[in-house]
């Protein structure tokens, strides 16, 4: 009898640990951003990164956390459920408290969900959304985040750029769970929608009954956006960028006209933004947006190291500058030494209209 009880106990213990290891293998939480009923492309890149933590195994467990309120939240949840084969669960926090992306309530939400799910990794895109929330969430969880990851070697070894992208640093995470990451979305391509039928991931509500209602020290006032038909700078296939050499905001319309003709987005250097030619949401570079379009055209851009850090991953780089020694030519696939005030009008004249 004693032997039988020992055997049964060993079987139960083995089953328990097998169940625990199976549930936690590759267990990753993606903190996602959504808009107009769909998960944003930056967050879909984060899902791709999360899937790669399982070694490309589609059975790796990835949960997507969405928060907000209204019908668009639930539409985004349906989108997330079918966004990637690795997504096994979509967690929805439906509350007016998360309608705006304030760091305080969102970080508390991440902390709460981690307590409920015990995830090994928590990932978000390294954009304004992720940079705002994840450091505070890491502080609440008492772990050190690894930011701006561009490569994943294994579940605890990552590659990130340093010195404005001029060197790559391999980092091994040695801390306790969860390992918190922000990823550079341009380094993790969003997979094309598959036609193969696949059961959607389950969608469940986050239990907010224990959510702490501490008074936030910040409050949401308003959000403004430009009514623009051009594609978003961070996701555009074509980006046309102008520098300080354009001299004023009126001349910057040359860049805008060329972008319109090519169906691309408008970018700018920090010098052009600081001079007031364009708003700062168009800035490309280390302190602006990181882009990796199929075609990047730079006019009057010298190629400062901070700017190159934001566009060096572009597939094809074209540079026009009247200085033959400008650093931009060192990374350009095609370069033209010339006056942009002559080159752009000629391009506008000879390029066909975008259909």
mmCIF file of N, CA and C in Angstrom, residues 187-288:
data_model
loop_
_atom_site.group_PDB
_atom_site.id
_atom_site.type_symbol
_atom_site.label_atom_id
_atom_site.label_comp_id
_atom_site.label_asym_id
_atom_site.label_seq_id
_atom_site.Cartn_x
_atom_site.Cartn_y
_atom_site.Cartn_z
ATOM 1 N N UNK A 187 12.310 45.947 -37.185
ATOM 2 C CA UNK A 187 13.154 44.753 -37.213
ATOM 3 C C UNK A 187 12.356 43.460 -37.190
ATOM 4 N N UNK A 188 11.040 43.550 -36.996
ATOM 5 C CA UNK A 188 10.189 42.362 -36.924
ATOM 6 C C UNK A 188 9.004 42.565 -37.859
ATOM 7 N N UNK A 189 9.123 41.969 -39.032
ATOM 8 C CA UNK A 189 8.114 42.194 -40.077
ATOM 9 C C UNK A 189 6.778 41.579 -39.696
ATOM 10 N N UNK A 190 5.715 42.289 -40.021
ATOM 11 C CA UNK A 190 4.368 41.769 -39.805
ATOM 12 C C UNK A 190 4.060 40.756 -40.897
ATOM 13 N N UNK A 191 3.694 39.530 -40.557
ATOM 14 C CA UNK A 191 3.425 38.518 -41.586
ATOM 15 C C UNK A 191 2.206 38.862 -42.412
ATOM 16 N N UNK A 192 2.249 38.432 -43.667
ATOM 17 C CA UNK A 192 1.104 38.631 -44.542
ATOM 18 C C UNK A 192 -0.051 37.751 -44.071
ATOM 19 N N UNK A 193 -1.263 38.253 -44.264
ATOM 20 C CA UNK A 193 -2.460 37.505 -43.851
ATOM 21 C C UNK A 193 -2.547 36.198 -44.623
ATOM 22 N N UNK A 194 -2.642 35.111 -43.901
ATOM 23 C CA UNK A 194 -2.718 33.797 -44.533
ATOM 24 C C UNK A 194 -4.157 33.459 -44.895
ATOM 25 N N UNK A 195 -4.315 32.751 -46.016
ATOM 26 C CA UNK A 195 -5.642 32.313 -46.435
ATOM 27 C C UNK A 195 -6.049 31.000 -45.774
ATOM 28 N N UNK A 196 -5.061 30.375 -45.094
ATOM 29 C CA UNK A 196 -5.367 29.100 -44.447
ATOM 30 C C UNK A 196 -6.330 29.321 -43.285
ATOM 31 N N UNK A 197 -7.311 28.445 -43.193
ATOM 32 C CA UNK A 197 -8.271 28.578 -42.104
ATOM 33 C C UNK A 197 -7.601 28.248 -40.782
ATOM 34 N N UNK A 198 -7.878 29.014 -39.767
ATOM 35 C CA UNK A 198 -7.275 28.824 -38.447
ATOM 36 C C UNK A 198 -8.278 29.279 -37.400
ATOM 37 N N UNK A 199 -8.403 28.464 -36.371
ATOM 38 C CA UNK A 199 -9.302 28.843 -35.292
ATOM 39 C C UNK A 199 -8.760 30.077 -34.592
ATOM 40 N N UNK A 200 -9.634 31.033 -34.333
ATOM 41 C CA UNK A 200 -9.200 32.253 -33.676
ATOM 42 C C UNK A 200 -8.898 31.983 -32.215
ATOM 43 N N UNK A 201 -8.014 32.818 -31.661
ATOM 44 C CA UNK A 201 -7.667 32.705 -30.250
ATOM 45 C C UNK A 201 -8.872 33.079 -29.389
ATOM 46 N N UNK A 202 -8.866 32.592 -28.173
ATOM 47 C CA UNK A 202 -9.962 32.902 -27.257
ATOM 48 C C UNK A 202 -9.855 34.354 -26.781
ATOM 49 N N UNK A 203 -10.993 34.953 -26.497
ATOM 50 C CA UNK A 203 -11.053 36.329 -26.001
ATOM 51 C C UNK A 203 -11.706 36.297 -24.621
ATOM 52 N N UNK A 204 -11.022 36.878 -23.654
ATOM 53 C CA UNK A 204 -11.557 36.884 -22.291
ATOM 54 C C UNK A 204 -11.364 38.241 -21.644
ATOM 55 N N UNK A 205 -12.174 38.525 -20.664
ATOM 56 C CA UNK A 205 -12.132 39.796 -19.957
ATOM 57 C C UNK A 205 -11.150 39.721 -18.783
ATOM 58 N N UNK A 206 -10.409 40.802 -18.585
ATOM 59 C CA UNK A 206 -9.519 40.890 -17.440
ATOM 60 C C UNK A 206 -10.347 41.215 -16.195
ATOM 61 N N UNK A 207 -10.088 40.499 -15.122
ATOM 62 C CA UNK A 207 -10.784 40.758 -13.862
ATOM 63 C C UNK A 207 -10.205 42.022 -13.227
ATOM 64 N N UNK A 208 -10.983 43.092 -13.235
ATOM 65 C CA UNK A 208 -10.527 44.377 -12.719
ATOM 66 C C UNK A 208 -11.050 44.658 -11.308
ATOM 67 N N UNK A 209 -11.584 43.645 -10.657
ATOM 68 C CA UNK A 209 -12.159 43.871 -9.326
ATOM 69 C C UNK A 209 -11.103 44.283 -8.302
ATOM 70 N N UNK A 210 -9.841 43.869 -8.524
ATOM 71 C CA UNK A 210 -8.764 44.221 -7.603
ATOM 72 C C UNK A 210 -7.895 45.356 -8.134
ATOM 73 N N UNK A 211 -8.387 46.031 -9.153
ATOM 74 C CA UNK A 211 -7.583 47.112 -9.739
ATOM 75 C C UNK A 211 -7.519 48.290 -8.771
ATOM 76 N N UNK A 212 -6.306 48.757 -8.513
ATOM 77 C CA UNK A 212 -6.087 49.829 -7.545
ATOM 78 C C UNK A 212 -6.533 51.157 -8.135
ATOM 79 N N UNK A 213 -7.357 51.883 -7.389
ATOM 80 C CA UNK A 213 -7.903 53.147 -7.872
ATOM 81 C C UNK A 213 -7.164 54.363 -7.297
ATOM 82 N N UNK A 214 -5.856 54.248 -7.109
ATOM 83 C CA UNK A 214 -5.093 55.388 -6.598
ATOM 84 C C UNK A 214 -5.242 56.593 -7.512
ATOM 85 N N UNK A 215 -5.198 57.772 -6.921
ATOM 86 C CA UNK A 215 -5.312 59.002 -7.699
ATOM 87 C C UNK A 215 -4.075 59.178 -8.569
ATOM 88 N N UNK A 216 -4.282 59.319 -9.880
ATOM 89 C CA UNK A 216 -3.163 59.519 -10.792
ATOM 90 C C UNK A 216 -2.609 60.930 -10.669
ATOM 91 N N UNK A 217 -1.317 61.051 -10.852
ATOM 92 C CA UNK A 217 -0.672 62.353 -10.779
ATOM 93 C C UNK A 217 -0.651 63.059 -12.132
ATOM 94 N N UNK A 218 -1.164 62.400 -13.142
ATOM 95 C CA UNK A 218 -1.284 63.019 -14.467
ATOM 96 C C UNK A 218 -2.705 62.799 -14.961
ATOM 97 N N UNK A 219 -3.134 63.634 -15.869
ATOM 98 C CA UNK A 219 -4.473 63.478 -16.426
ATOM 99 C C UNK A 219 -4.457 63.769 -17.916
ATOM 100 N N UNK A 220 -5.333 63.081 -18.604
ATOM 101 C CA UNK A 220 -5.430 63.219 -20.054
ATOM 102 C C UNK A 220 -6.236 64.476 -20.392
ATOM 103 N N UNK A 221 -5.681 65.316 -21.269
ATOM 104 C CA UNK A 221 -6.361 66.557 -21.642
ATOM 105 C C UNK A 221 -6.977 66.433 -23.030
ATOM 106 N N UNK A 222 -6.148 66.215 -24.033
ATOM 107 C CA UNK A 222 -6.684 66.090 -25.389
ATOM 108 C C UNK A 222 -5.632 65.497 -26.304
ATOM 109 N N UNK A 223 -6.082 65.092 -27.466
ATOM 110 C CA UNK A 223 -5.185 64.589 -28.496
ATOM 111 C C UNK A 223 -5.577 65.217 -29.820
ATOM 112 N N UNK A 224 -4.597 65.716 -30.522
ATOM 113 C CA UNK A 224 -4.845 66.326 -31.831
ATOM 114 C C UNK A 224 -4.063 65.570 -32.889
ATOM 115 N N UNK A 225 -4.634 65.460 -34.051
ATOM 116 C CA UNK A 225 -3.959 64.811 -35.168
ATOM 117 C C UNK A 225 -4.273 65.573 -36.437
ATOM 118 N N UNK A 226 -3.315 65.525 -37.350
ATOM 119 C CA UNK A 226 -3.492 66.220 -38.613
ATOM 120 C C UNK A 226 -4.383 65.410 -39.541
ATOM 121 N N UNK A 227 -5.315 66.096 -40.192
ATOM 122 C CA UNK A 227 -6.187 65.444 -41.174
ATOM 123 C C UNK A 227 -5.401 65.320 -42.472
ATOM 124 N N UNK A 228 -4.749 64.186 -42.630
ATOM 125 C CA UNK A 228 -3.815 64.024 -43.735
ATOM 126 C C UNK A 228 -4.121 62.728 -44.476
ATOM 127 N N UNK A 229 -4.154 62.803 -45.800
ATOM 128 C CA UNK A 229 -4.421 61.623 -46.607
ATOM 129 C C UNK A 229 -3.166 60.788 -46.824
ATOM 130 N N UNK A 230 -2.009 61.344 -46.487
ATOM 131 C CA UNK A 230 -0.772 60.601 -46.678
ATOM 132 C C UNK A 230 -0.672 59.454 -45.687
ATOM 133 N N UNK A 231 0.092 58.401 -46.052
ATOM 134 C CA UNK A 231 0.253 57.269 -45.129
ATOM 135 C C UNK A 231 1.022 57.668 -43.882
ATOM 136 N N UNK A 232 0.869 56.873 -42.836
ATOM 137 C CA UNK A 232 1.577 57.125 -41.586
ATOM 138 C C UNK A 232 3.072 56.985 -41.798
ATOM 139 N N UNK A 233 3.837 57.903 -41.216
ATOM 140 C CA UNK A 233 5.286 57.922 -41.412
ATOM 141 C C UNK A 233 5.942 56.623 -40.965
ATOM 142 N N UNK A 234 5.501 56.085 -39.851
ATOM 143 C CA UNK A 234 6.138 54.894 -39.317
ATOM 144 C C UNK A 234 5.913 53.641 -40.126
ATOM 145 N N UNK A 235 4.871 53.623 -40.988
ATOM 146 C CA UNK A 235 4.539 52.405 -41.735
ATOM 147 C C UNK A 235 4.558 52.587 -43.247
ATOM 148 N N UNK A 236 4.942 53.767 -43.719
ATOM 149 C CA UNK A 236 4.877 54.055 -45.153
ATOM 150 C C UNK A 236 5.910 53.253 -45.950
ATOM 151 N N UNK A 237 5.541 52.867 -47.173
ATOM 152 C CA UNK A 237 6.464 52.158 -48.061
ATOM 153 C C UNK A 237 7.465 53.110 -48.690
ATOM 154 N N UNK A 238 7.082 54.388 -48.795
ATOM 155 C CA UNK A 238 7.945 55.416 -49.358
ATOM 156 C C UNK A 238 7.982 56.599 -48.400
ATOM 157 N N UNK A 239 9.182 57.092 -48.094
ATOM 158 C CA UNK A 239 9.340 58.257 -47.226
ATOM 159 C C UNK A 239 10.222 59.281 -47.935
ATOM 160 N N UNK A 240 9.720 60.524 -48.015
ATOM 161 C CA UNK A 240 10.474 61.629 -48.613
ATOM 162 C C UNK A 240 10.822 62.598 -47.487
ATOM 163 N N UNK A 241 12.121 62.799 -47.251
ATOM 164 C CA UNK A 241 12.577 63.598 -46.115
ATOM 165 C C UNK A 241 13.326 64.838 -46.578
ATOM 166 N N UNK A 242 13.059 65.938 -45.901
ATOM 167 C CA UNK A 242 13.755 67.189 -46.187
ATOM 168 C C UNK A 242 14.544 67.671 -44.990
ATOM 169 N N UNK A 243 15.610 68.383 -45.265
ATOM 170 C CA UNK A 243 16.465 68.897 -44.200
ATOM 171 C C UNK A 243 16.427 70.405 -44.122
ATOM 172 N N UNK A 244 17.370 70.951 -43.369
ATOM 173 C CA UNK A 244 17.433 72.385 -43.143
ATOM 174 C C UNK A 244 17.714 73.152 -44.430
ATOM 175 N N UNK A 245 18.289 72.485 -45.427
ATOM 176 C CA UNK A 245 18.629 73.145 -46.686
ATOM 177 C C UNK A 245 17.404 73.669 -47.426
ATOM 178 N N UNK A 246 16.206 73.235 -47.034
ATOM 179 C CA UNK A 246 14.993 73.754 -47.679
ATOM 180 C C UNK A 246 14.685 75.190 -47.257
ATOM 181 N N UNK A 247 15.306 75.653 -46.193
ATOM 182 C CA UNK A 247 15.335 77.065 -45.768
ATOM 183 C C UNK A 247 14.080 77.567 -45.069
ATOM 184 N N UNK A 248 12.892 77.120 -45.484
ATOM 185 C CA UNK A 248 11.673 77.606 -44.828
ATOM 186 C C UNK A 248 10.523 76.635 -45.080
ATOM 187 N N UNK A 249 9.419 76.875 -44.378
ATOM 188 C CA UNK A 249 8.264 75.977 -44.473
ATOM 189 C C UNK A 249 7.605 76.037 -45.845
ATOM 190 N N UNK A 250 7.690 77.192 -46.509
ATOM 191 C CA UNK A 250 7.097 77.320 -47.844
ATOM 192 C C UNK A 250 7.806 76.409 -48.832
ATOM 193 N N UNK A 251 9.127 76.367 -48.753
ATOM 194 C CA UNK A 251 9.886 75.486 -49.644
ATOM 195 C C UNK A 251 9.648 74.011 -49.327
ATOM 196 N N UNK A 252 9.243 73.710 -48.089
ATOM 197 C CA UNK A 252 9.017 72.322 -47.715
ATOM 198 C C UNK A 252 7.834 71.715 -48.464
ATOM 199 N N UNK A 253 7.028 72.574 -49.083
ATOM 200 C CA UNK A 253 5.921 72.068 -49.899
ATOM 201 C C UNK A 253 6.420 71.268 -51.092
ATOM 202 N N UNK A 254 7.682 71.512 -51.493
ATOM 203 C CA UNK A 254 8.275 70.700 -52.557
ATOM 204 C C UNK A 254 8.346 69.238 -52.117
ATOM 205 N N UNK A 255 8.749 69.025 -50.865
ATOM 206 C CA UNK A 255 8.815 67.665 -50.321
ATOM 207 C C UNK A 255 7.420 67.062 -50.254
ATOM 208 N N UNK A 256 6.461 67.851 -49.810
ATOM 209 C CA UNK A 256 5.085 67.370 -49.681
ATOM 210 C C UNK A 256 4.500 67.007 -51.044
ATOM 211 N N UNK A 257 4.786 67.826 -52.054
ATOM 212 C CA UNK A 257 4.272 67.546 -53.407
ATOM 213 C C UNK A 257 4.882 66.271 -53.980
ATOM 214 N N UNK A 258 6.181 66.075 -53.726
ATOM 215 C CA UNK A 258 6.834 64.863 -54.223
ATOM 216 C C UNK A 258 6.293 63.629 -53.505
ATOM 217 N N UNK A 259 6.078 63.760 -52.207
ATOM 218 C CA UNK A 259 5.516 62.642 -51.448
ATOM 219 C C UNK A 259 4.115 62.292 -51.945
ATOM 220 N N UNK A 260 3.334 63.303 -52.248
ATOM 221 C CA UNK A 260 1.986 63.077 -52.746
ATOM 222 C C UNK A 260 2.019 62.363 -54.089
ATOM 223 N N UNK A 261 2.962 62.739 -54.924
ATOM 224 C CA UNK A 261 3.049 62.137 -56.253
ATOM 225 C C UNK A 261 3.497 60.673 -56.182
ATOM 226 N N UNK A 262 4.316 60.347 -55.167
ATOM 227 C CA UNK A 262 4.818 58.984 -55.016
ATOM 228 C C UNK A 262 3.982 58.160 -54.039
ATOM 229 N N UNK A 263 2.954 58.790 -53.473
ATOM 230 C CA UNK A 263 2.131 58.082 -52.505
ATOM 231 C C UNK A 263 2.875 57.753 -51.226
ATOM 232 N N UNK A 264 3.797 58.639 -50.839
ATOM 233 C CA UNK A 264 4.626 58.390 -49.668
ATOM 234 C C UNK A 264 4.330 59.330 -48.517
ATOM 235 N N UNK A 265 5.084 59.145 -47.432
ATOM 236 C CA UNK A 265 4.965 59.981 -46.239
ATOM 237 C C UNK A 265 6.079 61.023 -46.229
ATOM 238 N N UNK A 266 5.845 62.103 -45.502
ATOM 239 C CA UNK A 266 6.818 63.185 -45.388
ATOM 240 C C UNK A 266 7.596 63.024 -44.093
ATOM 241 N N UNK A 267 8.919 63.145 -44.189
ATOM 242 C CA UNK A 267 9.781 63.122 -43.018
ATOM 243 C C UNK A 267 10.633 64.375 -42.974
ATOM 244 N N UNK A 268 11.298 64.583 -41.851
ATOM 245 C CA UNK A 268 12.136 65.762 -41.680
ATOM 246 C C UNK A 268 13.264 65.463 -40.710
ATOM 247 N N UNK A 269 14.336 66.225 -40.827
ATOM 248 C CA UNK A 269 15.431 66.106 -39.873
ATOM 249 C C UNK A 269 15.107 66.925 -38.630
ATOM 250 N N UNK A 270 15.876 66.728 -37.591
ATOM 251 C CA UNK A 270 15.647 67.493 -36.366
ATOM 252 C C UNK A 270 15.910 68.979 -36.610
ATOM 253 N N UNK A 271 16.907 69.284 -37.451
ATOM 254 C CA UNK A 271 17.211 70.682 -37.736
ATOM 255 C C UNK A 271 16.021 71.374 -38.393
ATOM 256 N N UNK A 272 15.339 70.661 -39.323
ATOM 257 C CA UNK A 272 14.177 71.236 -39.991
ATOM 258 C C UNK A 272 13.014 71.417 -39.013
ATOM 259 N N UNK A 273 12.866 70.479 -38.091
ATOM 260 C CA UNK A 273 11.804 70.586 -37.090
ATOM 261 C C UNK A 273 12.095 71.726 -36.121
ATOM 262 N N UNK A 274 13.340 71.814 -35.648
ATOM 263 C CA UNK A 274 13.714 72.877 -34.714
ATOM 264 C C UNK A 274 13.582 74.260 -35.341
ATOM 265 N N UNK A 275 13.762 74.322 -36.662
ATOM 266 C CA UNK A 275 13.632 75.599 -37.364
ATOM 267 C C UNK A 275 12.172 75.972 -37.606
ATOM 268 N N UNK A 276 11.254 75.065 -37.306
ATOM 269 C CA UNK A 276 9.837 75.360 -37.445
ATOM 270 C C UNK A 276 9.268 75.121 -38.826
ATOM 271 N N UNK A 277 10.014 74.388 -39.678
ATOM 272 C CA UNK A 277 9.506 74.132 -41.028
ATOM 273 C C UNK A 277 8.288 73.200 -40.995
ATOM 274 N N UNK A 278 8.337 72.200 -40.124
ATOM 275 C CA UNK A 278 7.278 71.185 -40.024
ATOM 276 C C UNK A 278 7.099 70.806 -38.554
ATOM 277 N N UNK A 279 5.969 70.191 -38.195
ATOM 278 C CA UNK A 279 5.771 69.758 -36.808
ATOM 279 C C UNK A 279 6.694 68.608 -36.434
ATOM 280 N N UNK A 280 6.922 68.433 -35.125
ATOM 281 C CA UNK A 280 7.902 67.439 -34.682
ATOM 282 C C UNK A 280 7.452 65.997 -34.877
ATOM 283 N N UNK A 281 6.167 65.741 -35.176
ATOM 284 C CA UNK A 281 5.757 64.356 -35.410
ATOM 285 C C UNK A 281 6.268 63.818 -36.741
ATOM 286 N N UNK A 282 6.904 64.675 -37.543
ATOM 287 C CA UNK A 282 7.493 64.231 -38.805
ATOM 288 C C UNK A 282 8.986 63.966 -38.695
ATOM 289 N N UNK A 283 9.537 64.130 -37.507
ATOM 290 C CA UNK A 283 10.981 63.977 -37.342
ATOM 291 C C UNK A 283 11.400 62.521 -37.422
ATOM 292 N N UNK A 284 12.433 62.272 -38.222
ATOM 293 C CA UNK A 284 13.019 60.948 -38.363
ATOM 294 C C UNK A 284 14.392 60.964 -37.696
ATOM 295 N N UNK A 285 14.661 59.968 -36.875
ATOM 296 C CA UNK A 285 15.972 59.925 -36.246
ATOM 297 C C UNK A 285 15.934 59.313 -34.864
ATOM 298 N N UNK A 286 17.050 59.396 -34.183
ATOM 299 C CA UNK A 286 17.183 58.784 -32.869
ATOM 300 C C UNK A 286 16.169 59.333 -31.873
ATOM 301 N N UNK A 287 15.895 60.632 -31.946
ATOM 302 C CA UNK A 287 14.916 61.241 -31.042
ATOM 303 C C UNK A 287 13.574 61.468 -31.734
ATOM 304 N N UNK A 288 13.410 60.898 -32.918
ATOM 305 C CA UNK A 288 12.155 60.986 -33.646
ATOM 306 C C UNK A 288 11.615 59.596 -33.921
#
